[in-house]
Coordinates of C-alpha atoms in Angstrom, one line a residue:
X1337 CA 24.5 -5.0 12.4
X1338 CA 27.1 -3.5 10.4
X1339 CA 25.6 -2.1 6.7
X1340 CA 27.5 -3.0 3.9
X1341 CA 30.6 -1.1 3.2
X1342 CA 30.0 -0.3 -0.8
X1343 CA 26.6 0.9 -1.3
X1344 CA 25.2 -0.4 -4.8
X1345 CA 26.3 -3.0 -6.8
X1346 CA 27.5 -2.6 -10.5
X1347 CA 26.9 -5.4 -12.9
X1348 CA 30.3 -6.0 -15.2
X1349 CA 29.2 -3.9 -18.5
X1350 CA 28.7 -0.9 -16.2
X1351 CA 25.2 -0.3 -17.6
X1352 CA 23.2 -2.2 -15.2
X1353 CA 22.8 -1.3 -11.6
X1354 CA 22.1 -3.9 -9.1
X1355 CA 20.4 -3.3 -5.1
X1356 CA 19.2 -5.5 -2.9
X1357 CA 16.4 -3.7 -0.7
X1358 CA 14.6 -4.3 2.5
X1359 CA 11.1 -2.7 1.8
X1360 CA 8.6 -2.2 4.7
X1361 CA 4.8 -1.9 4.8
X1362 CA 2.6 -1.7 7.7
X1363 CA -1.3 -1.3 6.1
X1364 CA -4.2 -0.2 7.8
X1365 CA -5.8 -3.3 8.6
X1366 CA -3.5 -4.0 11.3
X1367 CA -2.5 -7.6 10.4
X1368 CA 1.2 -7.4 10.5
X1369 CA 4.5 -5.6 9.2
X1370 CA 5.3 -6.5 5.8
X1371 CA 8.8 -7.2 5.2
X1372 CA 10.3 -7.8 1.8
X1373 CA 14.1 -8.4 0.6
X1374 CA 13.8 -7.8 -2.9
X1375 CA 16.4 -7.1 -5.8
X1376 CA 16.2 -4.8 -8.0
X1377 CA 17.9 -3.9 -11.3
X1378 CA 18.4 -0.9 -13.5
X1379 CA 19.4 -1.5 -17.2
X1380 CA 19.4 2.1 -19.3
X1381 CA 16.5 3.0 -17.7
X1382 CA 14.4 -0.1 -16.9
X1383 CA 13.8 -2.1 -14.0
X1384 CA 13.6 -5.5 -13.4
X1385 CA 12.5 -7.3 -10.0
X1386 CA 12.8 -10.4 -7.9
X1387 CA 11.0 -10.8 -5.0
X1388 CA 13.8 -13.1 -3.2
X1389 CA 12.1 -13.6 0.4
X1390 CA 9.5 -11.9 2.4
X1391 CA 7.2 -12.2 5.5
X1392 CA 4.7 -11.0 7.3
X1393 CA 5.0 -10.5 11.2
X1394 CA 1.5 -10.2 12.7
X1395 CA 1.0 -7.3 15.5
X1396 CA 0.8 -9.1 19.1
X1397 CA -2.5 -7.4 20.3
X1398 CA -0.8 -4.9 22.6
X1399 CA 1.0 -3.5 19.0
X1400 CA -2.3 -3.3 17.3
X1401 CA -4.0 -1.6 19.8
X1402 CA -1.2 0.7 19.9
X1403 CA -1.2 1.6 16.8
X1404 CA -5.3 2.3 16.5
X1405 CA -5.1 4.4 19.4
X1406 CA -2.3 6.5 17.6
X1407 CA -4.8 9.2 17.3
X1408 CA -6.2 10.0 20.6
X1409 CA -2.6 10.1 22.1
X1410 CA -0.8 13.6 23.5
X1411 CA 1.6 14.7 21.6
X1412 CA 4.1 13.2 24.1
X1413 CA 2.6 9.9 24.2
X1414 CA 2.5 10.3 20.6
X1415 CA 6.4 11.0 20.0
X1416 CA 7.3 8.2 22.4
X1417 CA 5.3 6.0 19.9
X1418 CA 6.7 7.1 16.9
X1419 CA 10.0 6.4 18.5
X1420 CA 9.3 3.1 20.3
X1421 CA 7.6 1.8 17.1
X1422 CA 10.7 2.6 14.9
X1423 CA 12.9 0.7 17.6
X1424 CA 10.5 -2.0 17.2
X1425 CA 10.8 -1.9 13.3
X1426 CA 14.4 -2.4 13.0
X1427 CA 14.5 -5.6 15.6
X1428 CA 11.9 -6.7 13.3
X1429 CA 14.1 -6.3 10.7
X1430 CA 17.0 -7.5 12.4
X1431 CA 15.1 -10.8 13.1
X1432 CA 14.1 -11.3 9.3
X1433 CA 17.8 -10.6 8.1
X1434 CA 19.2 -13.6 10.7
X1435 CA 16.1 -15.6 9.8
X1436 CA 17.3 -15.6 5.9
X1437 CA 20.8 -15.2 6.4
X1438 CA 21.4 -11.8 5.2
X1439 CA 23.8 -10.4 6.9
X1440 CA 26.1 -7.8 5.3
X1441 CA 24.0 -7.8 2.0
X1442 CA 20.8 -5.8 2.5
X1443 CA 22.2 -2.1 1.1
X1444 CA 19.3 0.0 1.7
X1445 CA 16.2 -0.1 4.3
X1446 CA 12.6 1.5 2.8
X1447 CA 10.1 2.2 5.3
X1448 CA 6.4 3.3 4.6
X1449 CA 5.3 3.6 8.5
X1450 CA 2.4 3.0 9.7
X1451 CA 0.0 6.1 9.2
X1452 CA -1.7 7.8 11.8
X1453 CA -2.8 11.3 10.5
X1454 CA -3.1 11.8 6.8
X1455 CA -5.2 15.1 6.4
X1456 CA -3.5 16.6 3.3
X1457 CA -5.9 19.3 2.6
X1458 CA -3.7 21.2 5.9
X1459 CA -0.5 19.7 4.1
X1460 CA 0.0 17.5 7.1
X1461 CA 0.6 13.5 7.0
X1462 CA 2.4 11.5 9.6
X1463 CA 4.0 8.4 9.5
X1464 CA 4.8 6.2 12.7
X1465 CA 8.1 4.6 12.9
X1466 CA 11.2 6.7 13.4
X1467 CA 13.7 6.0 10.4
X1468 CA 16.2 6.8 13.1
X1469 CA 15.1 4.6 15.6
X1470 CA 15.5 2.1 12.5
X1471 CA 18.9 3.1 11.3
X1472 CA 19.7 3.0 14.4
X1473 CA 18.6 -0.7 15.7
X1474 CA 19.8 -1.9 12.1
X1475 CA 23.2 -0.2 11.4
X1476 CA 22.2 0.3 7.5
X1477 CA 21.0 3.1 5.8
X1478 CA 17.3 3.6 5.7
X1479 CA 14.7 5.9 3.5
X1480 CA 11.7 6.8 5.5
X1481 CA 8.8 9.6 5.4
X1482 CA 8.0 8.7 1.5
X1483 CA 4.6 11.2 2.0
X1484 CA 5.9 14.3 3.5
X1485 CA 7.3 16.1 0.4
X1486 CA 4.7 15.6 -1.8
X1487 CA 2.0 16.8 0.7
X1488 CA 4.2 19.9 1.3
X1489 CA 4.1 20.4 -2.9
X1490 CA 0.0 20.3 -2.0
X1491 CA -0.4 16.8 -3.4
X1492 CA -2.5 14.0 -1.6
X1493 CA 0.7 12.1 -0.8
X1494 CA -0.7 8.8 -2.0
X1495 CA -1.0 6.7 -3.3
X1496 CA 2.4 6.1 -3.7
X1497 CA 2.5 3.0 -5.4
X1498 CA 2.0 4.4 -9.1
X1499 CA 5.6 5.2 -9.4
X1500 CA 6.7 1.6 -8.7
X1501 CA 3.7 0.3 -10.9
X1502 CA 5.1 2.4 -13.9
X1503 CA 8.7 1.1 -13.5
X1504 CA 8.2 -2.4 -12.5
X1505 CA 4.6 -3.2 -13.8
X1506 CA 4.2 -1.2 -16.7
X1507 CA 2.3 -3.8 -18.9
X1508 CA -0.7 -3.9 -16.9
X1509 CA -3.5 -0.7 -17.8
X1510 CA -5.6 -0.7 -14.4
X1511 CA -3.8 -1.6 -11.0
X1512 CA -5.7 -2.4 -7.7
X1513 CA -5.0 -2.5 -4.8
X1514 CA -7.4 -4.1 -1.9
X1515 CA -5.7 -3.4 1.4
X1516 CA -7.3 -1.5 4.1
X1517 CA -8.0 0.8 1.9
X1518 CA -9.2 -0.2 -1.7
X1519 CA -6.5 2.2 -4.4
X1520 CA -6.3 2.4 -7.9
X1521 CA -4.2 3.4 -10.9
X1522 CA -4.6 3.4 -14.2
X1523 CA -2.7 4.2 -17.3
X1524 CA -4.0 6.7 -19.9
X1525 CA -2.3 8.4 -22.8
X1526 CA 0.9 7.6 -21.3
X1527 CA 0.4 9.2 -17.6
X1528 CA -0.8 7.7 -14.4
X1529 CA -3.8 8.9 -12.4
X1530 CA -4.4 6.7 -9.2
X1531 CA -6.5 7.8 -5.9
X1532 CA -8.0 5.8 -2.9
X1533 CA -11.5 4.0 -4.0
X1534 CA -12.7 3.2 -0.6
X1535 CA -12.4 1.2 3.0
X1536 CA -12.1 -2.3 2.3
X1537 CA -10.2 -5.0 4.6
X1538 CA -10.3 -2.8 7.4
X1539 CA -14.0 -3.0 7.3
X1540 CA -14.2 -6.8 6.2
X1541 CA -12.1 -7.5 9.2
X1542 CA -13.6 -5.2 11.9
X1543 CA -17.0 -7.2 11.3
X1544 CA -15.6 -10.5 10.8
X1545 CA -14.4 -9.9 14.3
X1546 CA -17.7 -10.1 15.9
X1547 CA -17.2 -14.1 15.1
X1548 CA -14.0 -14.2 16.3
X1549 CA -12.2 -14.8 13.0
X1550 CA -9.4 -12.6 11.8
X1551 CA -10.7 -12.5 7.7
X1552 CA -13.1 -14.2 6.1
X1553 CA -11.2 -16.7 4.1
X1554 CA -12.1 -16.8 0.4
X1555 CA -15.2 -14.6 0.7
X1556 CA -17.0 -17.5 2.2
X1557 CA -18.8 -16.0 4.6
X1558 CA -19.6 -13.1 2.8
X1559 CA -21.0 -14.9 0.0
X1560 CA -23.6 -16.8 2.1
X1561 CA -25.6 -13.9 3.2
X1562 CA -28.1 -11.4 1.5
X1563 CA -27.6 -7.8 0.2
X1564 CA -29.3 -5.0 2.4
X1565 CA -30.2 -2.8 -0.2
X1566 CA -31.0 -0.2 1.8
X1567 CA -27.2 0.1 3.7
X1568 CA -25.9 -0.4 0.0
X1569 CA -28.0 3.0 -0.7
X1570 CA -26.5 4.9 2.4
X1571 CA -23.2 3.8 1.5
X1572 CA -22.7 4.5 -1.8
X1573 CA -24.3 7.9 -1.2
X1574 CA -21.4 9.3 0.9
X1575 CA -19.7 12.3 -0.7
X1576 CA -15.9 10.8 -0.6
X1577 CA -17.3 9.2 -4.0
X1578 CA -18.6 12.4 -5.5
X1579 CA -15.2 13.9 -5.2
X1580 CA -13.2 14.2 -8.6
X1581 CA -9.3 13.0 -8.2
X1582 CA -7.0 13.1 -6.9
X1583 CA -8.1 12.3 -3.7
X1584 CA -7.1 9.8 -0.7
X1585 CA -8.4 8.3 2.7
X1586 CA -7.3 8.2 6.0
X1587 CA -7.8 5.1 8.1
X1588 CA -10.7 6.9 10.2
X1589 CA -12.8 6.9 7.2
X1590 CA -13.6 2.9 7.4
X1591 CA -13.6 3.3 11.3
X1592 CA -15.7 6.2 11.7
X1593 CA -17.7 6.5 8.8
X1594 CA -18.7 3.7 7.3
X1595 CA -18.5 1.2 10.1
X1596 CA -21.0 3.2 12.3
X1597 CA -23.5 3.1 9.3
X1598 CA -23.1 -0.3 8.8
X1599 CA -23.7 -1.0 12.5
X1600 CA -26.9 0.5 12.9
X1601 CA -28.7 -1.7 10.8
X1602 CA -28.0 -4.6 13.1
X1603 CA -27.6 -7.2 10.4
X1604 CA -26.4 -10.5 11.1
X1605 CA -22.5 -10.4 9.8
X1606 CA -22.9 -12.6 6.3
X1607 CA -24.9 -10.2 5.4
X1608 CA -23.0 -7.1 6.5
X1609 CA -19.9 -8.9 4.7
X1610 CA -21.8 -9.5 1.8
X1611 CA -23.5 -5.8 1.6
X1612 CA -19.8 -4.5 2.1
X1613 CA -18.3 -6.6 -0.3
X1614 CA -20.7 -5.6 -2.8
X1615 CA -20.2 -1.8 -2.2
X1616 CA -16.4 -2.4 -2.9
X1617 CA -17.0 -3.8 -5.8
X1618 CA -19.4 -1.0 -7.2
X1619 CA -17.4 1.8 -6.4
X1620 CA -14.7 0.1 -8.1
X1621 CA -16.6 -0.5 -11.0
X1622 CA -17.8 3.3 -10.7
X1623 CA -14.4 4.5 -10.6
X1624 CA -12.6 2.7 -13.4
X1625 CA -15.8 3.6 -15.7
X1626 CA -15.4 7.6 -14.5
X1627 CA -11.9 7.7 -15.2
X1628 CA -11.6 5.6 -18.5
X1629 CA -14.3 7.2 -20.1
X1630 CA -16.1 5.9 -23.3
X1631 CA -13.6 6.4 -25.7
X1632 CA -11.3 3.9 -23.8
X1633 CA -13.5 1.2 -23.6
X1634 CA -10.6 -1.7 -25.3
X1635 CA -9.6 -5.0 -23.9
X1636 CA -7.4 -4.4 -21.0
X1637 CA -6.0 -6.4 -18.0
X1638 CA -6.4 -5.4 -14.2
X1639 CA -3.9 -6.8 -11.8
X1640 CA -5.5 -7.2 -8.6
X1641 CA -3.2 -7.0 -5.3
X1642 CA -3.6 -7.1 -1.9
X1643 CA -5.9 -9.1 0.8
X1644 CA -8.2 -9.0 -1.1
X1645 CA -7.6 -10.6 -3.9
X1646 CA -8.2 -13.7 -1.5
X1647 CA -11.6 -12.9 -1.7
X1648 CA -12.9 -15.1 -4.0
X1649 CA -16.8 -13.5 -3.9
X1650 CA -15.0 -9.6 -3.9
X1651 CA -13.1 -10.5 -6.9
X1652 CA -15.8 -12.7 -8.6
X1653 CA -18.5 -10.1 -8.4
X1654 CA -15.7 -7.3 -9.7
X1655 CA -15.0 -9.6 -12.5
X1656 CA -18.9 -9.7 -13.2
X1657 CA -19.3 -5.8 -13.2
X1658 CA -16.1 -4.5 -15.1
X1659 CA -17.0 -7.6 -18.0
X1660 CA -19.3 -4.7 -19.9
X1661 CA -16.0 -2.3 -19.5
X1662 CA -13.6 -5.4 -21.5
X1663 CA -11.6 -5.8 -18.5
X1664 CA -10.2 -8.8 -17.4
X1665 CA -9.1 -9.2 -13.7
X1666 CA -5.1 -11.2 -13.5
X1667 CA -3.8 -12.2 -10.0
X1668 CA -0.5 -12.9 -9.8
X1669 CA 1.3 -15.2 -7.4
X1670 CA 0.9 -14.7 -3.6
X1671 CA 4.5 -13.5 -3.4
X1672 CA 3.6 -10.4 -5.5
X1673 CA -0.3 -10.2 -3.6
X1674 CA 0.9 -10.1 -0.4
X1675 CA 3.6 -7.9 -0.7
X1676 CA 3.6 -5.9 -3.6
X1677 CA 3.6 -2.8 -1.5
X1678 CA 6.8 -3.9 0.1
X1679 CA 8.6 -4.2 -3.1
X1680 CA 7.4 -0.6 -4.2
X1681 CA 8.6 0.8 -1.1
X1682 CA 12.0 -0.9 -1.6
X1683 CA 12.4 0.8 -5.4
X1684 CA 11.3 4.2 -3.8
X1685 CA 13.9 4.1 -1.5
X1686 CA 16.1 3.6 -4.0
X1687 CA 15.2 6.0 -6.1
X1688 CA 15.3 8.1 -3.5
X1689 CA 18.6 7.4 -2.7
X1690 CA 19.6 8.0 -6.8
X1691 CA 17.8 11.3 -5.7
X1692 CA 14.6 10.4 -8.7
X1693 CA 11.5 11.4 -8.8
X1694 CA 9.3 8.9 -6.3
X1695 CA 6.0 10.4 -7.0
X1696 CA 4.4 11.6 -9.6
X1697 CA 2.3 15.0 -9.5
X1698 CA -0.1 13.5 -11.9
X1699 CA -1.2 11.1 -9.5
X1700 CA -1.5 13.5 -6.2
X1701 CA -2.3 16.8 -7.8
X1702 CA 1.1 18.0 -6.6
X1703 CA 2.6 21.3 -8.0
X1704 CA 5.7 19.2 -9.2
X1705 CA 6.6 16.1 -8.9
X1706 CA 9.1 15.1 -6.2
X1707 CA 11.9 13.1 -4.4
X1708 CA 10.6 12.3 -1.3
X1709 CA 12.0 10.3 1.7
X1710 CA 14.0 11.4 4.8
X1711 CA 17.5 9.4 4.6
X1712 CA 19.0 8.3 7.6
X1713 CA 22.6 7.2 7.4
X1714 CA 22.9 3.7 10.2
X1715 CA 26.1 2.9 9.8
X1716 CA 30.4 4.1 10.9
X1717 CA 31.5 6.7 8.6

């Protein structure tokens, strides 16, 4: 496919800037490749969005295992992946681009990967999916490797999401996030602070599994067994919780960690779901409490995105616990659940390619903040 032949679009007053983004999001629950063509508009300094159409395409099993297994691979195996997985990306996005019709008016590609290693305290992260590969398959420009930067500046390299929250959902004061991995960011005297609360779907779904079920729609499940009081102990004892921000999780934590615990006391799985559900909700509640602090204790909104806000009994008991803080949990239309993580990869990539700052130091505990994002040019001179 040939990329468009004029790059951005301005609007007829000259002050507004127009794109029109492919963003990419693979989580780490493994359910599928998140693909949003969103539109995005600049006027004297703000941003205004339209989701315009998106999908998910689910992992055929041989993809997710794939994927899990990224760690265990030689680092041959390992380069082949990253490179057959970007190949894989841009047919994907090839496929959604004939499937709306949007030939020769995506202008920019944004791709988060899928990540494998994230260990920022050796200032390594890795990404799979090859923006080359990408570029390459596609024929259109494409920003990829959104972490690396800020991890070299010491930061965490995540979450990312705060600098797309700012710009495009600036009136909300808490912002979470309840993917694979549970994140949240908050707004406080003007700046953003944001970190990684805990595993969340990728738990959920790893015990769900035992039933054969992919989630467990609506929380039902979950809400139909007991709490183990005594795994609910364990787990909110481990030290990932004692640690001030910023700080951020790799996938292996809800693998490795907390799923063994949770295994060895050979509960039946409403009551593992309900147990884990509950911890979620607590650590949430513990970590807006931490970082708001008494003297912030006002009537305030939290926009809640993600799987998880599916989950009727997660979000019902969170509602329940962050009442005493005045905070009142919004969730916005399944366009914006499902995929708001695609649409903030699609501004970075843009600001990226208006070489702006993607991620804020403030939120990673960076040395500065950065531009981050390897740019990989797809189409003829």
């Amino acid at each position: 496919m040939k990329r468009l032949a004029c790059c951005f679009s301005y609007l007829p007053n000259f002050t507004r800037m127009l794109y029109n983004v492919i963003g990419l999001m693979s989580g780490s629950s493994l359910d599928g490749l998140d693909i949003a063509y969103v539109q995005l508009q600049e006027t004297a300094g703000r941003w205004n969005f339209e989701i315009l159409h998106a999908d998910c395409y689910p992992y055929s099993s041989e993809w997710a295992s794939r994927l899990s297994a990224s760690m265990s691979l030689s680092a041959i195996d390992y380069l082949q992946l990253h490179s057959d997985y970007g190949h894989y990306t841009g047919q994907q996005v090839n496929r959604f681009i004939k499937t709306y019709q949007l030939e020769h008016q995506v202008h920019l590609v944004a791709s988060h990967g899928h990540t494998s290693f994230h260990y920022p305290a050796s200032q390594l992260t890795a990404q799979l999916g090859d923006g080359a590969a990408i570029a390459a398959e596609t024929g259109l420009s494409v920003v990829s490797d959104l972490r690396a930067m800020d991890v070299a500046f010491f930061g965490q390299g995540a979450p990312l999401v705060p600098t797309g929250e700012k710009h495009l959902l600036g009136q909300y004061k808490y912002l979470l996030n309840i993917g694979g991995i549970a994140n949240l960011s908050i707004k406080k005297n003007n700046q953003y602070f944001a970190f990684d609360v805990c595993a969340a779907n990728r738990v959920l779904n790893m015990l769900v599994a035992e039933l054969g079920l992919e989630y467990d729609d609506n929380g039902k499940l979950a809400a139909s067994g007991s709490l183990d009081p005594g795994l609910l102990l364990e787990l909110n004892k481990l030290s990932y919780y004692g640690q001030g921000y910023p700080k951020s999780l790799d996938n292996g934590f809800g693998v490795d960690t907390v799923f063994p615990i949770i295994i060895k006391y050979a509960l039946t799985v409403p009551d593992a779901l309900h147990t884990y559900a509950e911890h979620i909700a607590e650590q949430i509640f513990h970590a807006v409490k931490n970082i708001s602090g008494e003297e912030e204790r006002l009537p305030a909104e939290m926009l809640i995105t993600g799987g998880g806000a599916f989950n009727g009994f997660l979000v019902g008991r969170l509602q329940q616990l962050l009442a005493s803080q005045q905070i009142t949990i919004v969730i916005p239309g399944k366009e914006l659940i499902q995929y708001k993580e695609a649409l903030i990869m699609g501004l970075l990539g843009v600001l990226r390619w208006r070489e702006e700052y993607t991620v804020m130091s403030s939120v990673t505990g960076a040395s500065r903040n950065s531009i981050g994002g390897a740019l990989w040019l797809g189409g003829d001179a």
